Coordinates of C-alpha atoms and ligand atoms in Angstrom, one line a residue:
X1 CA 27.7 -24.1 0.9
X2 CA 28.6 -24.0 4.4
X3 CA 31.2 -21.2 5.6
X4 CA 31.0 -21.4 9.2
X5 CA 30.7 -18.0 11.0
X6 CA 32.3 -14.9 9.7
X7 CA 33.5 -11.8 12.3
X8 CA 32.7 -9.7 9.6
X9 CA 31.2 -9.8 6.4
X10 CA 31.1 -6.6 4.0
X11 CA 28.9 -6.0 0.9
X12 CA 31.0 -4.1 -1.8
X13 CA 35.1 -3.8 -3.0
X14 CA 34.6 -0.6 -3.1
X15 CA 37.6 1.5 -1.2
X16 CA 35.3 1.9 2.0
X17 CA 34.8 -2.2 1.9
X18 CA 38.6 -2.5 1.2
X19 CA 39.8 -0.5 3.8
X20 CA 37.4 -1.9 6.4
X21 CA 38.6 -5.5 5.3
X22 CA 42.2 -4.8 5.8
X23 CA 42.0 -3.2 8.7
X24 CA 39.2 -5.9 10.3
X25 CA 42.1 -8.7 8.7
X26 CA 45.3 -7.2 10.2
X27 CA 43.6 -7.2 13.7
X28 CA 43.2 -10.7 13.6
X29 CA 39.1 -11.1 12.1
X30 CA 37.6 -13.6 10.2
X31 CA 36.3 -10.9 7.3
X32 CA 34.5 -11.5 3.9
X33 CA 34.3 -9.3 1.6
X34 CA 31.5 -9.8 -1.1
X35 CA 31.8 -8.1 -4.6
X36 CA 29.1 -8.1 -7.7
X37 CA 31.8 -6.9 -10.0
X38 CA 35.3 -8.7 -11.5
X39 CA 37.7 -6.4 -10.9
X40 CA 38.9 -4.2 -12.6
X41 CA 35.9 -2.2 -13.2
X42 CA 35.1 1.5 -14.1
X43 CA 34.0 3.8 -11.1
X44 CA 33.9 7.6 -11.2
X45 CA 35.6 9.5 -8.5
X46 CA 39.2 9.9 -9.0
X47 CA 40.5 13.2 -7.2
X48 CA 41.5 12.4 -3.5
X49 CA 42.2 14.3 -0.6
X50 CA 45.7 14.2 1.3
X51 CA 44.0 13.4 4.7
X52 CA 43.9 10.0 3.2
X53 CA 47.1 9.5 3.6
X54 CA 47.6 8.3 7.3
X55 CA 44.9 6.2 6.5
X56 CA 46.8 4.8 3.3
X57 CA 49.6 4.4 6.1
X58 CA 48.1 2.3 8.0
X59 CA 47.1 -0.1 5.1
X60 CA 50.3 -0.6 4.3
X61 CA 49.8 0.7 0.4
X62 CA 51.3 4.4 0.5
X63 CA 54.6 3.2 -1.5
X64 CA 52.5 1.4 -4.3
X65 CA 50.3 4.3 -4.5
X66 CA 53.2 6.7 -4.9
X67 CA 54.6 4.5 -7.9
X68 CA 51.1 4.3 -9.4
X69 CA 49.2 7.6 -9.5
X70 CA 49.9 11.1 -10.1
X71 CA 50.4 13.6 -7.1
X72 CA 47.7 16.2 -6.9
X73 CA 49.2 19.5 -5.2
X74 CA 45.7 21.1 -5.1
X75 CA 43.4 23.0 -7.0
X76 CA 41.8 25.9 -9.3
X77 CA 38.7 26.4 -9.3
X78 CA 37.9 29.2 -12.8
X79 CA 34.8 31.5 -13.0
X80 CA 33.0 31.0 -16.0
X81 CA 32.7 34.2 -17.3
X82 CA 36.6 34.3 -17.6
X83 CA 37.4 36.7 -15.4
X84 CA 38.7 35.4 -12.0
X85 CA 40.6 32.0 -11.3
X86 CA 42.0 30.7 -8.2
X87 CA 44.4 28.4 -7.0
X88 CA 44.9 26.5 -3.8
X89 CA 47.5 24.4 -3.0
X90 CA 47.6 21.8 -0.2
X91 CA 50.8 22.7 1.7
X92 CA 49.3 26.6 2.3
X93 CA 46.0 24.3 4.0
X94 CA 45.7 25.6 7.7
X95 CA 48.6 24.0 10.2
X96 CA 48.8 22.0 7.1
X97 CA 51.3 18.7 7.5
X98 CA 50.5 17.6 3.6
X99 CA 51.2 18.6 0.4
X100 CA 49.6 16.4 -1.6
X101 CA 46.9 13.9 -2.6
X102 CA 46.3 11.5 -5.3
X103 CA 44.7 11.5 -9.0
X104 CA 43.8 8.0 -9.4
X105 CA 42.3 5.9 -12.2
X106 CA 39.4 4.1 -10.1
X107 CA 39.9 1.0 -11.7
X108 CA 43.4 0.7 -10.6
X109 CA 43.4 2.0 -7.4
X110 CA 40.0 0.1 -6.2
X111 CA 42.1 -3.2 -7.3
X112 CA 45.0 -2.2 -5.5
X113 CA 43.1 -1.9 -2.2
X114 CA 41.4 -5.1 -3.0
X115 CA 44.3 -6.8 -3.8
X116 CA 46.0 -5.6 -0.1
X117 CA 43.3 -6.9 1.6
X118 CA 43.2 -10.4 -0.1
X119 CA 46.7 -9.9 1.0
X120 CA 46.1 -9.0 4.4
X121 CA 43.8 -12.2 5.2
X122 CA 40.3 -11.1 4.2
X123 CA 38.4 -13.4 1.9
X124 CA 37.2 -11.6 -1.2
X125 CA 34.9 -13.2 -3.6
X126 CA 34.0 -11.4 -6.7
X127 CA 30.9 -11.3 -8.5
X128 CA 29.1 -12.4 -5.7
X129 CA 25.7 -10.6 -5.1
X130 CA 24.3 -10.0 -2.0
X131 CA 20.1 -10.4 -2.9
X132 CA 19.2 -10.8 0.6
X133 CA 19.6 -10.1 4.2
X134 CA 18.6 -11.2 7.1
X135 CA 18.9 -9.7 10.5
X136 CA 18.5 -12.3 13.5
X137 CA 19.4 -11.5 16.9
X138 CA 23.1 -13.3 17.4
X139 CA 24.3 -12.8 13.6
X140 CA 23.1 -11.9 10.1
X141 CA 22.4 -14.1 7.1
X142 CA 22.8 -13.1 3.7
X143 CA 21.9 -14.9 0.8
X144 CA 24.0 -14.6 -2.8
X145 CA 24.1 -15.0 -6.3
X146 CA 27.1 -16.7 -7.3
X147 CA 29.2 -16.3 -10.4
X148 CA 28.1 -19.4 -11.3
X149 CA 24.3 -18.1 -11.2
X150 CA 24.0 -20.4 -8.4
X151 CA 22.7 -19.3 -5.1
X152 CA 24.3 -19.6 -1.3
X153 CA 23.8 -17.9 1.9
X154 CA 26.8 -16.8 4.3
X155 CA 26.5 -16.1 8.4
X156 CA 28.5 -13.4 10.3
X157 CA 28.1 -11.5 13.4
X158 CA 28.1 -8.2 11.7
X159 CA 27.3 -6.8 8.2
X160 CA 29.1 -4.0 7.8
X161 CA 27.4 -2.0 4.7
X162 CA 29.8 -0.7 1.6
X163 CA 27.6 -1.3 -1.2
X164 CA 28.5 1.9 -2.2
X165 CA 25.3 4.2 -3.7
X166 CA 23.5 0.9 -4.1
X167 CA 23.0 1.4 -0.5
X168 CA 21.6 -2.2 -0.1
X169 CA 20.7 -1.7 4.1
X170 CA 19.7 1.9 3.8
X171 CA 17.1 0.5 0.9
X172 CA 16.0 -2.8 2.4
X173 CA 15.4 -0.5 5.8
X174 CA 14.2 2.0 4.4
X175 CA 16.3 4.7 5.9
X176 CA 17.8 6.7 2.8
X177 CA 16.4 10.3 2.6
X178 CA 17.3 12.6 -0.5
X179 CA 18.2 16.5 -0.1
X180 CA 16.3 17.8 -2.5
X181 CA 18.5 21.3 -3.0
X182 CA 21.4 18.9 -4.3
X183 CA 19.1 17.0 -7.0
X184 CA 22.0 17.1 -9.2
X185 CA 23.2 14.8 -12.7
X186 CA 26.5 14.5 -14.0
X187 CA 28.0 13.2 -17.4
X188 CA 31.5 12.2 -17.8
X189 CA 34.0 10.5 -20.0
X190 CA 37.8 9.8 -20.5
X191 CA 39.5 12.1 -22.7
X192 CA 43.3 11.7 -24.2
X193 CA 45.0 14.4 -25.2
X194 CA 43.2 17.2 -23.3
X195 CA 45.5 20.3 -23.0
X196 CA 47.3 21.1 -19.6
X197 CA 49.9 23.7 -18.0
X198 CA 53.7 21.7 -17.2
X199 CA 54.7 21.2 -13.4
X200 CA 53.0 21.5 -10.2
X201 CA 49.9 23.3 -11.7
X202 CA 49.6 20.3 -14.6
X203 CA 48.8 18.1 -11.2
X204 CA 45.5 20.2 -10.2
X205 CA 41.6 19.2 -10.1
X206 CA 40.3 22.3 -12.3
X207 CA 36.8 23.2 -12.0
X208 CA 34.8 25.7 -13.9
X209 CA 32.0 27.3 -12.5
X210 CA 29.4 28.6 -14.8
X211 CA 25.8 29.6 -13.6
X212 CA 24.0 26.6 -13.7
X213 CA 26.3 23.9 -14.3
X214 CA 30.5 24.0 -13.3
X215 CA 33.0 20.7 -14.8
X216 CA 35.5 19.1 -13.4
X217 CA 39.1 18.9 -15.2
X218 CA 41.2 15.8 -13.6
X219 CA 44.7 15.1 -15.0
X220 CA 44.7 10.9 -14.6
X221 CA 47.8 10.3 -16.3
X222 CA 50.7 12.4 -18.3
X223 CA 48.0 12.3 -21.2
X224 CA 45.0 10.7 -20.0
X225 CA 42.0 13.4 -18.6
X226 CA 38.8 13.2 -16.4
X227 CA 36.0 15.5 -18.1
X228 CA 33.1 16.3 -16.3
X229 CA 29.8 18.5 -16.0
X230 CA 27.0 18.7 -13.2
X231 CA 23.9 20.8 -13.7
X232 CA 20.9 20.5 -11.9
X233 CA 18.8 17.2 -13.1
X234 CA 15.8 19.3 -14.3
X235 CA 18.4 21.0 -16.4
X236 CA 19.9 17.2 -18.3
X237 CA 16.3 16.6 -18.5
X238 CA 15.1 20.2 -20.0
X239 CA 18.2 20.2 -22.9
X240 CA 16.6 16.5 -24.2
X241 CA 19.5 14.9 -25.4
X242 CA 21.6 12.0 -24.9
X243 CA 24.5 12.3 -22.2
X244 CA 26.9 12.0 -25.0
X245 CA 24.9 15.2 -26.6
X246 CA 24.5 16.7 -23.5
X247 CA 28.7 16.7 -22.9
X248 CA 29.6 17.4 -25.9
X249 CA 27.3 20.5 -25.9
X250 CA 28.2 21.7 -22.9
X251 CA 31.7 21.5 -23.7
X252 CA 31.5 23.7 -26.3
X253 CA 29.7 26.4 -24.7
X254 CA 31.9 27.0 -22.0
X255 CA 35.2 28.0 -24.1
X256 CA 37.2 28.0 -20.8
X257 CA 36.9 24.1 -21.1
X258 CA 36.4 23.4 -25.0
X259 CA 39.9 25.8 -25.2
X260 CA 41.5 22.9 -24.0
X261 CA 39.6 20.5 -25.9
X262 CA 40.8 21.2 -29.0
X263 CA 42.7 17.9 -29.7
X264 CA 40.7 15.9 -27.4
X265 CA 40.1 12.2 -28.1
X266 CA 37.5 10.5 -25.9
X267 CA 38.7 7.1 -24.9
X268 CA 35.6 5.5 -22.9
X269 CA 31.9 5.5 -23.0
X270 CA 29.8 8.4 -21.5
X271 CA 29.0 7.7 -18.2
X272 CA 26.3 9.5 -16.0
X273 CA 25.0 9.5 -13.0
X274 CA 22.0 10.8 -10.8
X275 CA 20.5 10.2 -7.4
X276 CA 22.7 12.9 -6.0
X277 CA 23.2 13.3 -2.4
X278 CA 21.6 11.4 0.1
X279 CA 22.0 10.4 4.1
X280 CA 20.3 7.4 5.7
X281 CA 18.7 8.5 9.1
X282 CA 20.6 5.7 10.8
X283 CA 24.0 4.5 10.3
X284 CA 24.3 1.4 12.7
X285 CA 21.6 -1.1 14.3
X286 CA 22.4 -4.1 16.5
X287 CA 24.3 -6.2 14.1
X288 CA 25.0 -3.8 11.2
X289 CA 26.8 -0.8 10.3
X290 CA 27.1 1.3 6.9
X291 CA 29.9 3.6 5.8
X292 CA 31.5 5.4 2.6
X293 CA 28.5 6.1 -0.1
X294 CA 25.9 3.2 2.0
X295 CA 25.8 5.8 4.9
X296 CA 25.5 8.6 2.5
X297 CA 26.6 10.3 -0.6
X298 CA 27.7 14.0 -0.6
X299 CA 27.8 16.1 -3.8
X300 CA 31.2 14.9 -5.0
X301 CA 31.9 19.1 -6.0
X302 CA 34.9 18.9 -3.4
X303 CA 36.3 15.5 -4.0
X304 CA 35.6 14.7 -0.7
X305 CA 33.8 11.4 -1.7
X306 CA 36.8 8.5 -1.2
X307 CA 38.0 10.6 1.6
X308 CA 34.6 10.1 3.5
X309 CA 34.7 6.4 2.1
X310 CA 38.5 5.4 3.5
X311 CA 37.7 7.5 6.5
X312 CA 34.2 5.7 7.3
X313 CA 35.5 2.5 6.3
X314 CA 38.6 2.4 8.3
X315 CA 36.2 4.2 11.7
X316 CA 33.8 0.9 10.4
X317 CA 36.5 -1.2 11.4
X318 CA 37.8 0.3 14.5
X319 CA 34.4 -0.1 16.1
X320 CA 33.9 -3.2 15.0
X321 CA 37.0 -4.5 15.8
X322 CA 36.1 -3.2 19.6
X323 CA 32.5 -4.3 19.8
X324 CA 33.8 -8.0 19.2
X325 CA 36.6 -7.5 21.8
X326 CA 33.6 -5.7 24.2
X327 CA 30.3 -6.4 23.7
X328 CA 29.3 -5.1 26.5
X329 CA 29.7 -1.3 25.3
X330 CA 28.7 -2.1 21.9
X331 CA 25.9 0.8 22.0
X332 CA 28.1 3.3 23.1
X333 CA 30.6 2.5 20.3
X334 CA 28.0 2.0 17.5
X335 CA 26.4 5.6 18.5
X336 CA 30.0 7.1 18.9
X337 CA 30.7 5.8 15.4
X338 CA 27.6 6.9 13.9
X339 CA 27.9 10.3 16.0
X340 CA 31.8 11.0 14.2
X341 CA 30.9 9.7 11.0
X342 CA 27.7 12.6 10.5
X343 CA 29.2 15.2 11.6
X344 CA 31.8 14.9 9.2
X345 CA 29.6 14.6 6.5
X346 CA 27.8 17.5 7.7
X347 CA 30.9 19.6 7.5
X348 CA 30.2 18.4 3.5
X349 CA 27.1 19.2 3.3
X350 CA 26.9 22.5 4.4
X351 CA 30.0 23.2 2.6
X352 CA 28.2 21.8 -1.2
X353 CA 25.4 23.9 -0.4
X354 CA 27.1 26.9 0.0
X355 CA 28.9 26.4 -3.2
X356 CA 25.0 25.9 -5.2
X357 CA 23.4 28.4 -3.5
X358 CA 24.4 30.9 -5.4
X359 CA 27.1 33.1 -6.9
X360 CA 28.3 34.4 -3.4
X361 CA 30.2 31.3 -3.0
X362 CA 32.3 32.0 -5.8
X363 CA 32.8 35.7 -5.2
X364 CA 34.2 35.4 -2.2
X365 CA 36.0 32.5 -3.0
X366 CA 37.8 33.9 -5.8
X367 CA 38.9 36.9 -3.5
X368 CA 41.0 35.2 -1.1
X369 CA 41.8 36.9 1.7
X370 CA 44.9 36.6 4.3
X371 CA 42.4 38.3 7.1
X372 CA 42.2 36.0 10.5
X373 CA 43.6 33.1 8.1
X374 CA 40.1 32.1 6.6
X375 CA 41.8 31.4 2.9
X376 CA 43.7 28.7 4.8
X377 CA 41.0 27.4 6.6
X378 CA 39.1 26.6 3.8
X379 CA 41.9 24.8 2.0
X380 CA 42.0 22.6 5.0
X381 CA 38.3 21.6 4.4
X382 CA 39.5 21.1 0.5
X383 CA 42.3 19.0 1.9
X384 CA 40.0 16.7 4.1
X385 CA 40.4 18.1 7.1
X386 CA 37.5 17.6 9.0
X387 CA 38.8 16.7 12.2
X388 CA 36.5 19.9 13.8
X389 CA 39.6 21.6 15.0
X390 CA 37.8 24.7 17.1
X391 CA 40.6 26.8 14.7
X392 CA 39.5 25.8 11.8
X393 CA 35.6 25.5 12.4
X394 CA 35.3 29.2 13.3
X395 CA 37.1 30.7 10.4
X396 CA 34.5 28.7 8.2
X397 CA 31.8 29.9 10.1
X398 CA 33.6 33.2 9.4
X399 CA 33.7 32.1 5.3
X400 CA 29.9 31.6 5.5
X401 CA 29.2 34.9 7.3
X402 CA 31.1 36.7 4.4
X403 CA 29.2 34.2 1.3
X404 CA 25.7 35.2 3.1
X405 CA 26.8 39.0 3.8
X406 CA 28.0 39.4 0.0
X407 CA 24.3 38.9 -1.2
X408 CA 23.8 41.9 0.5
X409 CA 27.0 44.3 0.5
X410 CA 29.1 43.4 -2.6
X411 CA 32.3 43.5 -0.3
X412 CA 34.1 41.1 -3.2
X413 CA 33.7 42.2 -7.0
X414 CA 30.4 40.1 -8.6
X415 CA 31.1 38.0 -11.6
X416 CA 28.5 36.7 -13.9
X417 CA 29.6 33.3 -14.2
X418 CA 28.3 33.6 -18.2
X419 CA 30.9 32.6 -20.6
X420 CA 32.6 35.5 -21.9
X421 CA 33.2 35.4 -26.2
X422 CA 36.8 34.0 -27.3
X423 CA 39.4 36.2 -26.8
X424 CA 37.1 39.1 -24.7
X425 CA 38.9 38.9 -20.9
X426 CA 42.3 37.2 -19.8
X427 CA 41.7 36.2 -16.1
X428 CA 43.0 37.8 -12.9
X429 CA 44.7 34.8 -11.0
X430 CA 44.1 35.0 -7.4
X431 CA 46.1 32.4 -5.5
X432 CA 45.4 31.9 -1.9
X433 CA 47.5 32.9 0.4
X434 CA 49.3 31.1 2.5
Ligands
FAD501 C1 29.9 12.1 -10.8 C2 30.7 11.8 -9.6 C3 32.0 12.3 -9.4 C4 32.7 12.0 -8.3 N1 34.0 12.6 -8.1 C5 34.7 12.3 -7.0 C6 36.0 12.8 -6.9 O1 36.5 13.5 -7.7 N2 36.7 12.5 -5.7 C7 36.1 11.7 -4.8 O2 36.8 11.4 -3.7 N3 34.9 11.2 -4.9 C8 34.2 11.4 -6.0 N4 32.9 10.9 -6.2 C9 32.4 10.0 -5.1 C10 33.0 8.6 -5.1 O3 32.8 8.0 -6.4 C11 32.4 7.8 -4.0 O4 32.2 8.5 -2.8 C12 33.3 6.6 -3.6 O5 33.5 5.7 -4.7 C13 32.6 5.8 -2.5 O6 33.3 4.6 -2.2 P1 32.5 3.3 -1.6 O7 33.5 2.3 -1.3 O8 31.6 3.8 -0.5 O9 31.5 2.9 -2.8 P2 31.9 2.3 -4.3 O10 33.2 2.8 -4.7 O11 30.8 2.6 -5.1 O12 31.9 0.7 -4.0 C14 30.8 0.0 -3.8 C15 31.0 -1.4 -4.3 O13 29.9 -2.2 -3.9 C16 29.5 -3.1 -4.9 N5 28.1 -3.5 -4.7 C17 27.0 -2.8 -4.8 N6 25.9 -3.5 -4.5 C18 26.4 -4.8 -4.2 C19 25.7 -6.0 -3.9 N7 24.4 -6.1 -3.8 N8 26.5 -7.1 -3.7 C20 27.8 -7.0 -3.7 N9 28.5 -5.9 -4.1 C21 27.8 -4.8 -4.3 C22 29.7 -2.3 -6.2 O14 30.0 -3.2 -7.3 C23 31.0 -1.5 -5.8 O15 32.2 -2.1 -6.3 C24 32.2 11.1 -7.3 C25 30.9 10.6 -7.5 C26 30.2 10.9 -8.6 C27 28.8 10.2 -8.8

């Protein structure tokens, strides 16, 4: 099959692929967008962040998201022992200009953004496998696995890489290094009937924290829930049981989760997932670029996963877009893109391992307090705010100073993160001020 020669042609649907293709499409790019799956599919990740939304702006889908998924007006994040919960809501985020995010059902929203850039003008061919690359000087060459089972090859300028943790470049180059402090597994399912407060807070990402292992609460619909649990992997691999075992145990051992439970019917398979958090050491070479989860993969703890995927993806594009306009400055654009995209992610990372390394993270957390505005600042970085505002950097370097200090000085109350028996503690609610 001869195609001719593409702009752009993008590995993965995925919402880093999708935005990328729209964006590439509306400014006039010959873009392919090659997909293993038929969509719809399943795909975990389903709490966003509101400093999407410009982004979901500029794709033109904000209305169509705002008829389809439920708002998310923040979060609570509940110590396990019982005894401390708080909440944080978007619109108290530093400067904040958002109140809200999305809850999405993956399946849904991945076809959506699909479907807007088929409308936009890319080309997007489903279960199309990319087996091969190859990297010549003017263009790249990819051969594919059709749906047919038949095999073809495709030529573009640039491969931009959203394969998504596949991370087809970063393994074929070589370039994908683990963090080993974040060697983390998590099990999930779909639950119906799964109990939840009315209103605002019926909107919020919970997460309970226990001592080796916190879950994740996501309200998907009016009745349809998100369940799930992350513990270290040596720890899935220690209890020696199935992932269906392993949730269903850990469920009910943590009554601040199986409380809600009690009527809970599970509705998909059990999914898991390993290979936790990883960073390729090079984001860009002379005719490729990777973004979303193919650049790297960040502990998900803070939802901050799609955000990093539309961000990347629709940075993916800009460059792109400029490096075919100017060629002549393509290394300063490639290096500026790589530069913005990692420090961003840093921002995650050190973030996630402040959360696991210990239960300072949570004690101060759960004490919010109104001094110099640090409660806000933090609830920016919850709300995607990574734009490395000087404002709100310092007051997080502020956050850490007080997580490291309190394994020192107990300047916030500790908490044992161990369940507490039925009925033993009603929790203090601390929300964070605004
Ligand atoms: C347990 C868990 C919980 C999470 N929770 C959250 C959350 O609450 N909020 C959040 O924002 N993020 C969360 N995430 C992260 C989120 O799932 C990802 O960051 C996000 O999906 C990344 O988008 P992407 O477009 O980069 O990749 P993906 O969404 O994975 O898309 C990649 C696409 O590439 C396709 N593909 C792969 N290989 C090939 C190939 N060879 N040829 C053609 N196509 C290919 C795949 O089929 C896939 O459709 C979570 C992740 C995990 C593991």
């Amino acid at each position: 099959m001869s195609d001719g020669l593409y702009d752009v042609a993008i590995i993965g649907g995925g919402p880093a692929g999708s935005t990328a293709a729209t964006l590439l499409a509306q400014a006039g790019r010959r873009v392919v967008v090659l997909e293993r799956e038929k969509f719809p599919r399943f795909h975990i990740g389903e709490s966003l962040l509101p400093f999407s939304t410009t982004t979901f702006d500029r794709l033109g889908v904000r209305a169509e998201m705002d008829r389809t998924f439920m708002p998310k007006y923040g979060g609570e994040i509940v110590a396990g022992c019982g005894t401390r919960e708080a909440k944080f809501y978007f619109k108290n985020g530093f400067r904040s200009e958002r109140d809200r995010a999305y809850q999405v059902t993956r399946s849904e929203f991945d076809q959506l953004l699909l479907n807007n850039s088929r409308a936009k003008g890319a080309e997007v061919r489903e279960e199309t496998t990319v087996q091969k690359i190859m990297l010549q000087e003017d263009r790249i060459r990819l051969e594919m696995a059709m749906p047919d089972g038949a095999e073809a090859t495709l030529e573009a300028r640039y491969l931009l890489d959203c394969s998504g943790r596949q991370t087809v470049v970063g393994n074929f180059l070589q370039l994908k290094k683990s963090y080993e402090h974040l060697q983390k597994f998590s099990i999930f399912a779909h639950f119906e009937n799964v109990d939840r407060p009315n209103g605002i807070d019926g909107t919020l990402i919970r997460m309970v924290r226990g001592l080796d292992r916190w879950f994740w609460m996501i309200p998907l619909t009016p009745t349809r829930m998100s369940v799930g649990v992350v513990m270290d992997t040596v720890s899935f691999r220690a209890l020696k049981l199935s992932p269906e075992a392993a949730l269903e145990k850990c469920v009910n051992e943590q009554p601040l989760v199986a409380e809600r439970m009690t009527k809970a019917e599970r509705v998909t398979p059990v999914y898991s997932a390993g290979d936790y958090s990883y960073r390729n050491v090079r984001l860009y070479g002379e005719r490729w670029l990777l973004a979303g989860d193919a650049a790297g993969f960040i502990d998900p703890v803070f939802s901050s996963g799609v955000y990093l995927a539309v961000m990347s993806g629709e940075k993916a594009a800009d460059t792109l877009d400029q490096v075919l306009r100017d060629p002549f400055h393509k290394r300063k654009l490639l290096r500026t893109y790589e530069r913005g995209i990692n420090s961003v992610m840093n921002l995650y990372v050190r973030f996630v391992s402040s959360w696991y390394s210990g239960k300072e993270f949570m004690e101060v957390f759960m004490n919010p307090t109104d001094i110099l505005q640090i409660a806000p600042a933090v609830n920016a970085l919850l709300a995607g705010n990574a734009g490395q505002s000087f404002a709100v950097r310092w007051r997080m370097w502020l956050f850490y100073f007080f997580v490291r200090a309190q394994r020192f000085i107990p300047f916030s109350p500790r908490l044992s993160l161990v369940p507490a028996k039925a009925d033993e503690v009603a929790p203090e609610i601390a929300p964070i001020p605004a």
